[in-house]
Amino acid sequence: MSKALLEIQNLHVRVEEKEILHGVNLTVGHDETHVLMGPNGTGKSTLGYAVTGNPAYSVTSGSIVFDGEDITGLNVTERARKGVSYAFQQPVRFKGLTVRQLIETAAGGAIDECGLCDILSKVGLCAHEYCNREVDATLSGGEMKRIEIATVLARHTKLTVFDEPEAGIDLWSFSSLIQTFQDIRRELKGTMIIISHQERILRAADEVLLLDGGRVSESGTAEHM
Ligand code: ADP
Ligand code: MG
């Protein structure tokens, strides 16, 4: 096992012929939670996409090393197979699919009652109440966010990038979501990068990274920022 889970060196990323990231350096350890902040349009999502392998965001120089392996040239599916996953800003809702089926799809197989209860309780939901609910518009934004996080837990990925998990939910729901992130950080084996504008998320962070003008302008522990 290498020391760092993710090591980004001098990363330059271009979108539609325009360079957005001008040399990002970043190291993230195993089982750590890092929060990425910075002004709008500075390239936070671009960095998330570049790590997870979105083809619209092309790396023109620099490298992304994941778990000791250079993944810069791998596509999104290959990276997902290695344990890199992206949590969508606006989760998809599937007509006719139940919460249970969605979580089983993420896990790649059937999960018994106990396992389902375990995963859903980690995100603050009662399995009895939710496992047979359809993943549709009757779920609130906050519930949907929790279910999305539950699919991440079920997937057992090594690295998950959350892009503005506060989007689409009210601030009260987000406060209790922060508690969920704190619980997951304590219990989960796995690393999270959370892109957020909400300073309160720093409570759940091991390290904070400020991105400005397409470069890392500051980084350190939450207490020192
Ligand atoms: P942030 O997440 O920090 O708000 P983004 O990474 O979304 O910033 O965007 C950084 C810059 O890249 C912005 O100028 C944005 O307009 C541009 N950009 C991002 N994605 C695309 C895209 N798919 N096509 C064209 N321009 C894009
Ligand atoms: Mg963004």
Coordinates of C-alpha atoms and ligand atoms in Angstrom, one line a residue:
M1 CA 0.0 0.0 0.0
S2 CA 1.4 3.4 -1.0
K3 CA 1.5 6.2 1.6
A4 CA -1.1 8.4 -0.2
L5 CA -4.3 7.2 -1.8
L6 CA -4.3 10.1 -4.3
E7 CA -1.4 12.1 -5.5
I8 CA -1.9 14.8 -8.1
Q9 CA 1.2 16.5 -9.5
N10 CA 1.3 19.7 -11.6
L11 CA -2.1 19.0 -13.1
H12 CA -3.2 21.1 -16.1
V13 CA -6.7 20.5 -17.3
R14 CA -8.4 21.9 -20.4
V15 CA -12.1 22.2 -21.2
E16 CA -13.2 23.3 -24.6
E17 CA -9.8 24.5 -25.6
K18 CA -9.5 26.7 -22.5
E19 CA -7.1 25.8 -19.7
I20 CA -8.9 25.8 -16.3
L21 CA -6.4 24.2 -14.0
H22 CA -2.9 25.6 -14.2
G23 CA -0.8 23.1 -12.2
V24 CA -2.6 21.6 -9.2
N25 CA -0.7 19.7 -6.6
L26 CA -2.6 17.6 -4.1
T27 CA -2.0 14.7 -1.8
V28 CA -4.9 12.8 -0.1
G29 CA -4.3 10.0 2.4
H30 CA -6.2 6.8 3.0
D31 CA -9.5 7.1 4.9
E32 CA -9.3 10.9 5.0
T33 CA -11.9 13.5 4.3
H34 CA -10.7 16.6 2.4
V35 CA -12.9 19.6 1.8
L36 CA -12.3 21.7 -1.4
M37 CA -13.4 25.3 -1.3
G38 CA -13.0 28.4 -3.4
P39 CA -14.8 31.0 -5.5
N40 CA -17.3 30.1 -8.2
G41 CA -15.8 29.3 -11.6
T42 CA -12.3 28.6 -10.2
G43 CA -12.2 25.0 -11.3
K44 CA -13.4 22.9 -8.3
S45 CA -15.8 20.8 -10.3
T46 CA -13.2 20.6 -13.1
L47 CA -10.8 19.1 -10.6
G48 CA -13.4 16.6 -9.4
Y49 CA -14.2 15.6 -13.0
A50 CA -10.5 15.3 -13.9
V51 CA -10.0 12.9 -10.9
T52 CA -13.0 10.8 -11.7
G53 CA -12.3 10.7 -15.4
N54 CA -15.0 12.8 -17.2
P55 CA -13.9 12.8 -20.8
A56 CA -14.9 16.5 -21.4
Y57 CA -12.1 17.5 -19.0
S58 CA -8.7 16.7 -20.6
V59 CA -5.5 16.5 -18.7
T60 CA -2.9 18.2 -20.9
S61 CA 0.0 17.7 -18.4
G62 CA 0.8 16.4 -15.0
S63 CA -0.3 13.2 -13.3
I64 CA -2.9 11.6 -11.2
V65 CA -1.6 8.6 -9.2
F66 CA -4.2 6.6 -7.3
D67 CA -3.3 3.9 -4.9
G68 CA 0.2 3.8 -6.3
E69 CA -0.9 3.5 -9.9
D70 CA -0.9 6.2 -12.6
I71 CA -4.5 6.5 -13.7
T72 CA -4.1 9.7 -15.8
G73 CA -4.8 7.8 -19.0
L74 CA -7.7 5.7 -17.7
N75 CA -11.3 6.3 -18.6
V76 CA -14.2 6.8 -16.2
T77 CA -15.2 3.1 -16.2
E78 CA -11.6 1.9 -15.6
R79 CA -11.2 4.4 -12.7
A80 CA -14.6 3.3 -11.2
R81 CA -13.4 -0.3 -11.2
K82 CA -10.3 0.8 -9.3
G83 CA -12.5 2.5 -6.7
V84 CA -12.9 6.1 -7.8
S85 CA -16.4 7.4 -7.8
Y86 CA -18.3 10.6 -8.3
A87 CA -21.4 11.6 -6.4
F88 CA -23.7 13.6 -8.6
Q89 CA -24.7 17.2 -7.7
Q90 CA -28.3 16.4 -8.7
P91 CA -29.0 12.7 -8.2
V92 CA -30.9 10.8 -10.8
R93 CA -34.4 9.6 -9.9
F94 CA -35.5 6.4 -11.4
K95 CA -39.2 5.7 -12.0
G96 CA -40.2 2.3 -10.7
L97 CA -36.9 1.6 -8.9
T98 CA -37.0 1.1 -5.2
V99 CA -34.5 2.4 -2.7
R100 CA -33.5 -1.3 -2.0
Q101 CA -33.0 -2.0 -5.7
L102 CA -30.9 1.2 -6.1
I103 CA -28.6 0.3 -3.2
E104 CA -28.3 -3.3 -4.4
T105 CA -27.4 -2.1 -7.9
A106 CA -24.6 0.0 -6.3
A107 CA -23.4 -2.9 -4.2
G108 CA -23.4 -5.2 -7.2
G109 CA -25.7 -7.8 -5.7
A110 CA -28.5 -8.7 -3.2
I111 CA -28.2 -7.3 0.3
D112 CA -30.1 -8.9 3.2
E113 CA -32.4 -7.0 5.6
C114 CA -29.6 -6.6 8.1
G115 CA -27.1 -5.2 5.6
L116 CA -29.7 -2.8 4.2
C117 CA -30.6 -1.6 7.7
D118 CA -27.0 -1.1 8.5
I119 CA -26.3 1.0 5.4
L120 CA -29.5 3.1 5.7
S121 CA -29.0 3.8 9.4
K122 CA -25.5 5.1 8.7
V123 CA -27.2 7.9 6.7
G124 CA -29.9 8.4 9.2
L125 CA -32.8 6.6 7.5
C126 CA -34.9 3.8 8.8
A127 CA -34.8 0.8 6.5
H128 CA -38.4 -0.3 7.2
E129 CA -39.6 3.1 6.1
Y130 CA -37.5 3.5 3.0
C131 CA -36.4 0.2 1.5
N132 CA -39.6 -0.2 -0.6
R133 CA -40.0 3.4 -1.4
E134 CA -39.6 4.4 -5.1
V135 CA -36.7 6.6 -6.0
D136 CA -38.9 9.3 -7.4
A137 CA -40.1 12.9 -6.8
T138 CA -41.9 11.9 -3.6
L139 CA -38.5 11.9 -1.8
S140 CA -37.4 15.2 -0.5
G141 CA -34.0 16.7 -1.6
G142 CA -32.5 15.8 1.8
E143 CA -33.8 12.2 1.7
M144 CA -32.5 11.8 -1.8
K145 CA -29.1 13.1 -0.8
R146 CA -29.0 10.5 2.0
I147 CA -29.9 7.7 -0.3
E148 CA -27.3 8.8 -2.7
I149 CA -24.7 8.7 0.1
A150 CA -26.0 5.2 1.0
T151 CA -25.3 4.0 -2.5
V152 CA -21.7 5.3 -2.1
L153 CA -21.4 3.3 1.1
A154 CA -22.8 0.2 -0.6
R155 CA -20.3 0.6 -3.4
H156 CA -17.3 0.4 -1.0
T157 CA -15.3 2.7 -3.2
K158 CA -11.8 3.9 -2.0
L159 CA -12.4 7.5 -3.1
T160 CA -15.6 9.4 -3.5
V161 CA -15.9 13.0 -4.8
F162 CA -19.0 14.8 -3.6
D163 CA -19.7 18.0 -5.6
E164 CA -21.6 20.5 -3.5
P165 CA -23.8 18.1 -1.5
E166 CA -25.7 21.1 -0.1
A167 CA -27.2 21.8 -3.6
G168 CA -30.9 21.2 -3.7
I169 CA -31.5 20.8 0.0
D170 CA -32.5 23.4 2.7
L171 CA -29.9 24.5 5.2
W172 CA -31.5 22.6 8.1
S173 CA -31.3 19.3 6.2
F174 CA -27.7 20.2 5.3
S175 CA -26.8 20.7 9.0
S176 CA -28.0 17.2 9.8
L177 CA -26.2 15.9 6.6
I178 CA -22.9 17.3 8.1
Q179 CA -23.5 15.0 11.1
T180 CA -23.9 12.1 8.6
F181 CA -20.6 13.0 7.0
Q182 CA -18.9 13.1 10.4
D183 CA -20.3 9.7 11.3
I184 CA -19.2 8.2 8.0
R185 CA -15.8 9.7 8.4
R186 CA -15.4 8.0 11.7
E187 CA -16.7 4.6 10.7
L188 CA -16.0 4.3 7.0
K189 CA -12.9 2.8 5.4
G190 CA -12.6 5.2 2.5
T191 CA -11.6 8.7 1.4
M192 CA -13.9 11.5 0.6
I193 CA -13.3 14.8 -1.2
I194 CA -16.2 17.1 -0.5
I195 CA -16.5 20.2 -2.7
S196 CA -18.6 22.7 -0.8
H197 CA -19.3 26.4 -0.1
Q198 CA -20.6 25.6 3.4
E199 CA -18.0 26.4 6.1
R200 CA -19.8 24.1 8.6
I201 CA -18.7 21.1 6.5
L202 CA -15.2 21.8 7.9
R203 CA -16.3 20.0 11.0
A204 CA -16.1 16.8 9.0
A205 CA -12.8 17.6 7.4
D206 CA -9.3 16.3 8.1
E207 CA -7.8 18.8 5.6
V208 CA -9.1 21.8 3.7
L209 CA -7.9 23.0 0.3
L210 CA -8.5 26.4 -1.2
L211 CA -8.6 26.5 -5.0
D212 CA -8.2 30.0 -6.6
G213 CA -7.5 30.9 -10.2
G214 CA -7.0 27.3 -11.2
R215 CA -4.4 26.6 -8.5
V216 CA -4.3 25.5 -4.9
S217 CA -3.8 28.8 -3.0
E218 CA -3.9 27.4 0.5
S219 CA -4.1 24.0 2.3
G220 CA -4.0 22.7 5.8
T221 CA -6.0 21.3 8.6
A222 CA -9.4 22.8 9.2
E223 CA -8.3 24.5 12.5
H224 CA -5.5 26.4 10.7
M225 CA -7.6 27.9 7.9
Ligands
ADP1 P1 -16.4 25.7 -9.9 O1 -16.8 24.3 -9.7 O2 -15.2 26.1 -9.1 O3 -17.4 26.7 -9.7 P2 -16.0 24.8 -12.6 O4 -14.9 23.8 -12.5 O5 -17.4 24.4 -12.8 O6 -15.8 25.8 -11.4 O7 -15.6 25.8 -13.8 C1 -14.4 26.4 -14.1 C2 -14.4 27.1 -15.4 O8 -14.5 26.2 -16.5 C3 -15.5 28.1 -15.6 O9 -15.1 29.2 -16.3 C4 -16.5 27.3 -16.4 O10 -17.3 28.1 -17.2 C5 -15.6 26.4 -17.3 N1 -16.3 25.1 -17.6 C6 -16.5 24.1 -16.7 N2 -17.1 23.1 -17.4 C7 -17.2 23.5 -18.7 C8 -17.8 22.8 -19.8 N3 -18.3 21.6 -19.8 N4 -17.7 23.5 -21.0 C9 -17.2 24.8 -21.0 N5 -16.7 25.4 -20.0 C10 -16.7 24.8 -18.8
MG2 MG -18.7 23.5 -9.3

